[in-house]
Every structure is written in C-alpha cells, then in structure tokens.
C-alpha positions as a Python dict, from the first residue, in 0.01 Angstrom:
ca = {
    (1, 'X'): (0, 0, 0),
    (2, 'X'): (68, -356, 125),
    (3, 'X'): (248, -629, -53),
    (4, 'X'): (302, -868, 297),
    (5, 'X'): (175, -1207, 353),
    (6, 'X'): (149, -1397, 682),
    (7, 'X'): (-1, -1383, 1019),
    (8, 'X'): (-383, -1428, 1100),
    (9, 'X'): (-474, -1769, 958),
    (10, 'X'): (-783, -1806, 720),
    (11, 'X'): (-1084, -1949, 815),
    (12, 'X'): (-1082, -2369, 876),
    (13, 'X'): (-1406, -2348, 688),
    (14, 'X'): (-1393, -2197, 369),
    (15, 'X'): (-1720, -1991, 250),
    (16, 'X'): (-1882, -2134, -77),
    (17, 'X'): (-2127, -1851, -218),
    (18, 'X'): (-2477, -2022, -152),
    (19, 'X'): (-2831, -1944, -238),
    (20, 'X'): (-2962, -1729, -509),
    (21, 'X'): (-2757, -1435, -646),
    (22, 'X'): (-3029, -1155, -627),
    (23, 'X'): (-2936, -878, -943),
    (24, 'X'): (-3143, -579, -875),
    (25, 'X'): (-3077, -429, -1240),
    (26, 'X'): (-3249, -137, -1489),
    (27, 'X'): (-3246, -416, -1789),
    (28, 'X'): (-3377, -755, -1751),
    (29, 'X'): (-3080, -902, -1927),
    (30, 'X'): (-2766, -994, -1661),
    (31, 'X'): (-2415, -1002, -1812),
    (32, 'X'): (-2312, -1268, -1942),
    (33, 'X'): (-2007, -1289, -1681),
    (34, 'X'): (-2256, -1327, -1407),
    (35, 'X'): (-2449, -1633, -1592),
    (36, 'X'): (-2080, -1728, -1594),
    (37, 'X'): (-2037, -1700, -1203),
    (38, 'X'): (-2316, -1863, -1113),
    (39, 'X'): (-2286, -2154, -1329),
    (40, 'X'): (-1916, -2183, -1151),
    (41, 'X'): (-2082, -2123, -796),
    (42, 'X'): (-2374, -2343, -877),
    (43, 'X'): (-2683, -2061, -819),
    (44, 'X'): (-2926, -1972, -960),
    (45, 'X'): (-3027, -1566, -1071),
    (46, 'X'): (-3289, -1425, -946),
    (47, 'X'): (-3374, -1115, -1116),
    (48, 'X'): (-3492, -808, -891),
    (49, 'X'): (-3604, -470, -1045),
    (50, 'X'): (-3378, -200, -986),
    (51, 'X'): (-3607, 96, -807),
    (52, 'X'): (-3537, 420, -960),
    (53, 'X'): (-3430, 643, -643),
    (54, 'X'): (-3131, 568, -439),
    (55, 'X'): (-3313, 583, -134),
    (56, 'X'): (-3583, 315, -249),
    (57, 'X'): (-3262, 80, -382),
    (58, 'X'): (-3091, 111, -47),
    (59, 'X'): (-3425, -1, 115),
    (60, 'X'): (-3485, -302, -96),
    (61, 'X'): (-3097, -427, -70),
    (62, 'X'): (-3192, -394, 309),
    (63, 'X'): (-3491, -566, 335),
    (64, 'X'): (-3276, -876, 117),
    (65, 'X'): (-3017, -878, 422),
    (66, 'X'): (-2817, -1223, 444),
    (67, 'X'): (-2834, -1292, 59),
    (68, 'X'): (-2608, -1195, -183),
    (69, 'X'): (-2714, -902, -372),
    (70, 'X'): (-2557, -753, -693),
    (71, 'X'): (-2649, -417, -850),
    (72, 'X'): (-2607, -290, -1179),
    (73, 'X'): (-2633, 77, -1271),
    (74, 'X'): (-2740, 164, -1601),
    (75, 'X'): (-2442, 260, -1710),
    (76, 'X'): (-2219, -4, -1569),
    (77, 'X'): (-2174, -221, -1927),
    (78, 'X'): (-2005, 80, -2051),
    (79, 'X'): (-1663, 113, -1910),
    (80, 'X'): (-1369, -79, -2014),
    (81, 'X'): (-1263, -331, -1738),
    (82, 'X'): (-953, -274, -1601),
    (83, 'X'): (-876, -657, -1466),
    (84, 'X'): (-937, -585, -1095),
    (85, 'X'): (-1242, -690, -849),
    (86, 'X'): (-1201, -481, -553),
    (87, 'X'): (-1273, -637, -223),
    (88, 'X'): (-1358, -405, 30),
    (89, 'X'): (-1286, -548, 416),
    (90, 'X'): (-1304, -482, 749),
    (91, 'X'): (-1204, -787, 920),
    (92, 'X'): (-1135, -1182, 847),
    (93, 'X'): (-1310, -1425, 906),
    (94, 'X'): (-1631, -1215, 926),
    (95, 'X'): (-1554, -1075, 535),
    (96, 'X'): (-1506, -1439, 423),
    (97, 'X'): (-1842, -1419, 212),
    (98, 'X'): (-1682, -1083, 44),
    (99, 'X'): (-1374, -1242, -61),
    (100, 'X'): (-1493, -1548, -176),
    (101, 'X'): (-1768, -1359, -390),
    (102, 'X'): (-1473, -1169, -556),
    (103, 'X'): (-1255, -1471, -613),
    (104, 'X'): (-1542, -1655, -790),
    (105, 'X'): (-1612, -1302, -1004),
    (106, 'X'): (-1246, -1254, -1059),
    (107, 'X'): (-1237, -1629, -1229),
    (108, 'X'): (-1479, -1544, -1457),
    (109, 'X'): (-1373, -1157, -1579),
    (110, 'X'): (-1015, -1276, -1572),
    (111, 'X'): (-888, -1011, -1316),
    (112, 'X'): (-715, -951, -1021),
    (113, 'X'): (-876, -951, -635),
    (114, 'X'): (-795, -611, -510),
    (115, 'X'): (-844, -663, -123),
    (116, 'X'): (-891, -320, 49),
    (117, 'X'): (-878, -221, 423),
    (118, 'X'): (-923, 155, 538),
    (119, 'X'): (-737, 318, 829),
    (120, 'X'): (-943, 600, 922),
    (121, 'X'): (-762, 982, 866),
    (122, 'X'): (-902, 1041, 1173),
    (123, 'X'): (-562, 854, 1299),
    (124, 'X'): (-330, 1139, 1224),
    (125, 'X'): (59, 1075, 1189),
    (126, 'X'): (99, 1096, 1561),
    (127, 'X'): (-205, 962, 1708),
    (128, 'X'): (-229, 728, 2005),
    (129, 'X'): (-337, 406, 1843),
    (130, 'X'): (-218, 469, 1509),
    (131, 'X'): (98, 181, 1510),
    (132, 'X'): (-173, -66, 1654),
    (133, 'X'): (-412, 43, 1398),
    (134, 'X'): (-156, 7, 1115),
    (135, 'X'): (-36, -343, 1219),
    (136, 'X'): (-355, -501, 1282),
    (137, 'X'): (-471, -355, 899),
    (138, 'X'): (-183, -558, 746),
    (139, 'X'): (-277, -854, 935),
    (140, 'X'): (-622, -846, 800),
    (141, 'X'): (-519, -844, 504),
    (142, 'X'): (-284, -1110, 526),
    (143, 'X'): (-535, -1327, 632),
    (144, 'X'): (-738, -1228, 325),
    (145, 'X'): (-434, -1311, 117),
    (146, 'X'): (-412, -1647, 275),
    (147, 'X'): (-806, -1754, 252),
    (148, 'X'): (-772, -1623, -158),
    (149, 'X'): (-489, -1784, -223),
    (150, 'X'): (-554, -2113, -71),
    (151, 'X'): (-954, -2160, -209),
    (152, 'X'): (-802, -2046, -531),
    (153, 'X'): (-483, -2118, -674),
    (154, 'X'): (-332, -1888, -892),
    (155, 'X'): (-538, -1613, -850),
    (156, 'X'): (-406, -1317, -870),
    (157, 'X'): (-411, -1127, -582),
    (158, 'X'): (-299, -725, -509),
    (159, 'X'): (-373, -605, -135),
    (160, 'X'): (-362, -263, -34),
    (161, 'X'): (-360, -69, 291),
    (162, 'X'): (-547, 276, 239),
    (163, 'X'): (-540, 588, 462),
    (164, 'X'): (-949, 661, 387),
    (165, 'X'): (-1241, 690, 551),
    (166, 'X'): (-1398, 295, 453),
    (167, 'X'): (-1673, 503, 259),
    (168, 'X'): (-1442, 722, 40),
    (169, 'X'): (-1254, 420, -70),
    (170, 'X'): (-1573, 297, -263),
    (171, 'X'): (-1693, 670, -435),
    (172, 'X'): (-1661, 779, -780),
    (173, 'X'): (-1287, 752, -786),
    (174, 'X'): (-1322, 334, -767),
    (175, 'X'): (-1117, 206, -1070),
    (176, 'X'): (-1229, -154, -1068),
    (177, 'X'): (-1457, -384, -1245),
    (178, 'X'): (-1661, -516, -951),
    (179, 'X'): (-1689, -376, -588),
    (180, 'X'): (-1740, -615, -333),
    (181, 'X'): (-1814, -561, 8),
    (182, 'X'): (-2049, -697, 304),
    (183, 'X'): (-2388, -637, 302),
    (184, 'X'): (-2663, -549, 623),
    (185, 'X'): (-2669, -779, 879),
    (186, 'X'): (-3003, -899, 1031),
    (187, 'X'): (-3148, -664, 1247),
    (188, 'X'): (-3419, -489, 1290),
    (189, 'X'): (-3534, -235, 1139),
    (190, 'X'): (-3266, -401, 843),
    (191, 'X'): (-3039, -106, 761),
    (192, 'X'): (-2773, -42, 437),
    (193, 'X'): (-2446, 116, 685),
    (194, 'X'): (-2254, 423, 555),
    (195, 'X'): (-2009, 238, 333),
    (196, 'X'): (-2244, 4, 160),
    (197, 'X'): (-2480, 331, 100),
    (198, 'X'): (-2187, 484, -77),
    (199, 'X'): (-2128, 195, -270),
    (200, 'X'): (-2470, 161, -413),
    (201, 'X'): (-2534, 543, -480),
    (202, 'X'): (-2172, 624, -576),
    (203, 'X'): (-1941, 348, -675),
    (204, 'X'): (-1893, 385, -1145),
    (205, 'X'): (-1878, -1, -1087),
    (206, 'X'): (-2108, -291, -986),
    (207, 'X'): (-2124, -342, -677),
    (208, 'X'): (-2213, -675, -456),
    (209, 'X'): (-2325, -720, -139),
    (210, 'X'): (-2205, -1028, 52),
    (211, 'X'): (-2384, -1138, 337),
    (212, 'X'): (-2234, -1072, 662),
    (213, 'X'): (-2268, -1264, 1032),
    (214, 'X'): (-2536, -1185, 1243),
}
C-alpha cells in the first residue's frame, strides 16, 4: 500500500469528462447519482440496453470505443456503498480520463478515490526489474494523487500499490462503489483487453469505462 505524494507532475491540461455518458443497463431507470454526475459534468445520458450475455456486452462496449461507457449489473443497486470509487491505472497522463471520471463520481456518492496500480506477481521478491518496477508504480500514482488533488480540492484521496495481476485487482473481491478504469482504444477490429473484460463480467460493482488515447 502507498501513502507517498510527489514526483511525476500531472497533466498541464486537465481532462473534463466530455460527450455523452453511454449507461448500458438491465432497467431503463439510471441512478439517481449518475443524473447527479452528469448534471455536475454537464452531459447528457444516453441510455444503451444492456445485452444479456457477457460476450455480446463486451462487444457492444467495444464497438462504443472513445466514449465513456458505464455498466450496471442487475444487481448493482443492492449493496451498501462503502465510500470508495476505485480507480484502476496503468499510467498518467494516458489514465487522465479514468481519474477524472472517478473524481466527478466520487463528488456526487460522497466517497473516497481509491487509485490502484498493479505490479505483476510475475515479479517475484528477487526478480531483475522488480525495484524499477516498484518505484516507477509509486510514481504513477503520485502523479494521480497530484492531477486529483489539484482538479479537486478536498477530495479525498487513498492510493494503493498492489502486488496483482491488473485483472485480479478488479474480480469479485472489489470492495468499492464504482470501478473505473480505461476503456478500448480505437483500433480495428475494436477489442475490450483482459482487465476491462474482467471488469465487466466480474467486478460486484459498476464499472466505467473511460476513454483512452489512441
């Protein structure tokens, strides 16, 4: 776990969330605290039928590449929030969309960004690279501290280091209210990667997709 702030400096060009929020949901009723987000962000919803099968849900958040895309299980109005968006990154300033997506859905559920970075197990204790690994993890996530921290003021903000695989750090054992994370890039054939298809199949959360660089 990481506490440290300092070193890589945020982005001069702060993301703002743009463009509709696509919900692909079961109901046709959004929660309330979405409404809430994009009234803050000033979007619009645009409501997308969630497909029944994973495989078909995965396929429709990649053919929406470069939007912002939040899904809602069935079951995701159910659990009682535990005050923490979880922001799921890789690197800064490419994750800026993710971690401005969580601060604005943080405001608005009144919890704490949770920003995440995974050091593969495949580093073991005394790997070549492992130090270098290590280091540059609490760098990025310094520089998310700094980007949160400066777009919004007294948010609260938690970072942690993980020794994961970046797709087991978003399965069943999430404890959060939202997952955030980047989405597909634009490519073609427009492809979900291994950690966003855990996220939508897996995560006991919501989970949204921020678009990504190309």
């Amino acid at each position: 776990m990481s506490q440290r702030t300092s070193a890589l400096a945020p982005p001069t060009a702060p993301y703002r969330p743009a463009g509709d929020l696509v919900v692909m949901a079961h109901e046709p009723d959004v929660p309330d605290w979405v409404a809430r987000a994009c009234r803050r962000s000033g979007r619009q919803v645009r409501i997308e039928p969630a497909p029944g099968a994973a495989e078909d849900r995965l396929l429709t958040v990649a053919a929406l590449a470069g939007r912002s895309v939040l899904v809602i299980g069935p079951d995701d109005g159910h659990r009682p929030p535990t005050g923490r968006v979880v922001a799921a990154i890789r690197d800064v300033p490419s994750d800026a969309a993710v971690l401005a997506e969580a601060a604005v859905a943080a405001a608005v559920l009144d919890a704490d960004v949770v920003p995440v970075h995974a050091v593969p197990l495949s580093f073991g204790e005394r790997s070549v690279g492992l130090t270098d690994a290590l280091a540059r993890g609490h760098e990025i996530l310094d520089a998310a501290v700094e980007q949160l921290t400066a777009e919004t003021p007294g948010l609260g903000v938690v970072p942690r280091l993980l020794r994961v695989h970046p797709h087991e750090l978003v399965g069943e054992g999430l404890d959060a209210d939202l997952l955030v994370l980047g989405g597909p890039r634009h490519r073609i054939p427009a492809r979900v990667g291994l950690v966003g298809c855990s996220a939508v199949q897996h995560a006991p959360c919501p989970v949204l997709l921020a678009p990504r660089p190309a």
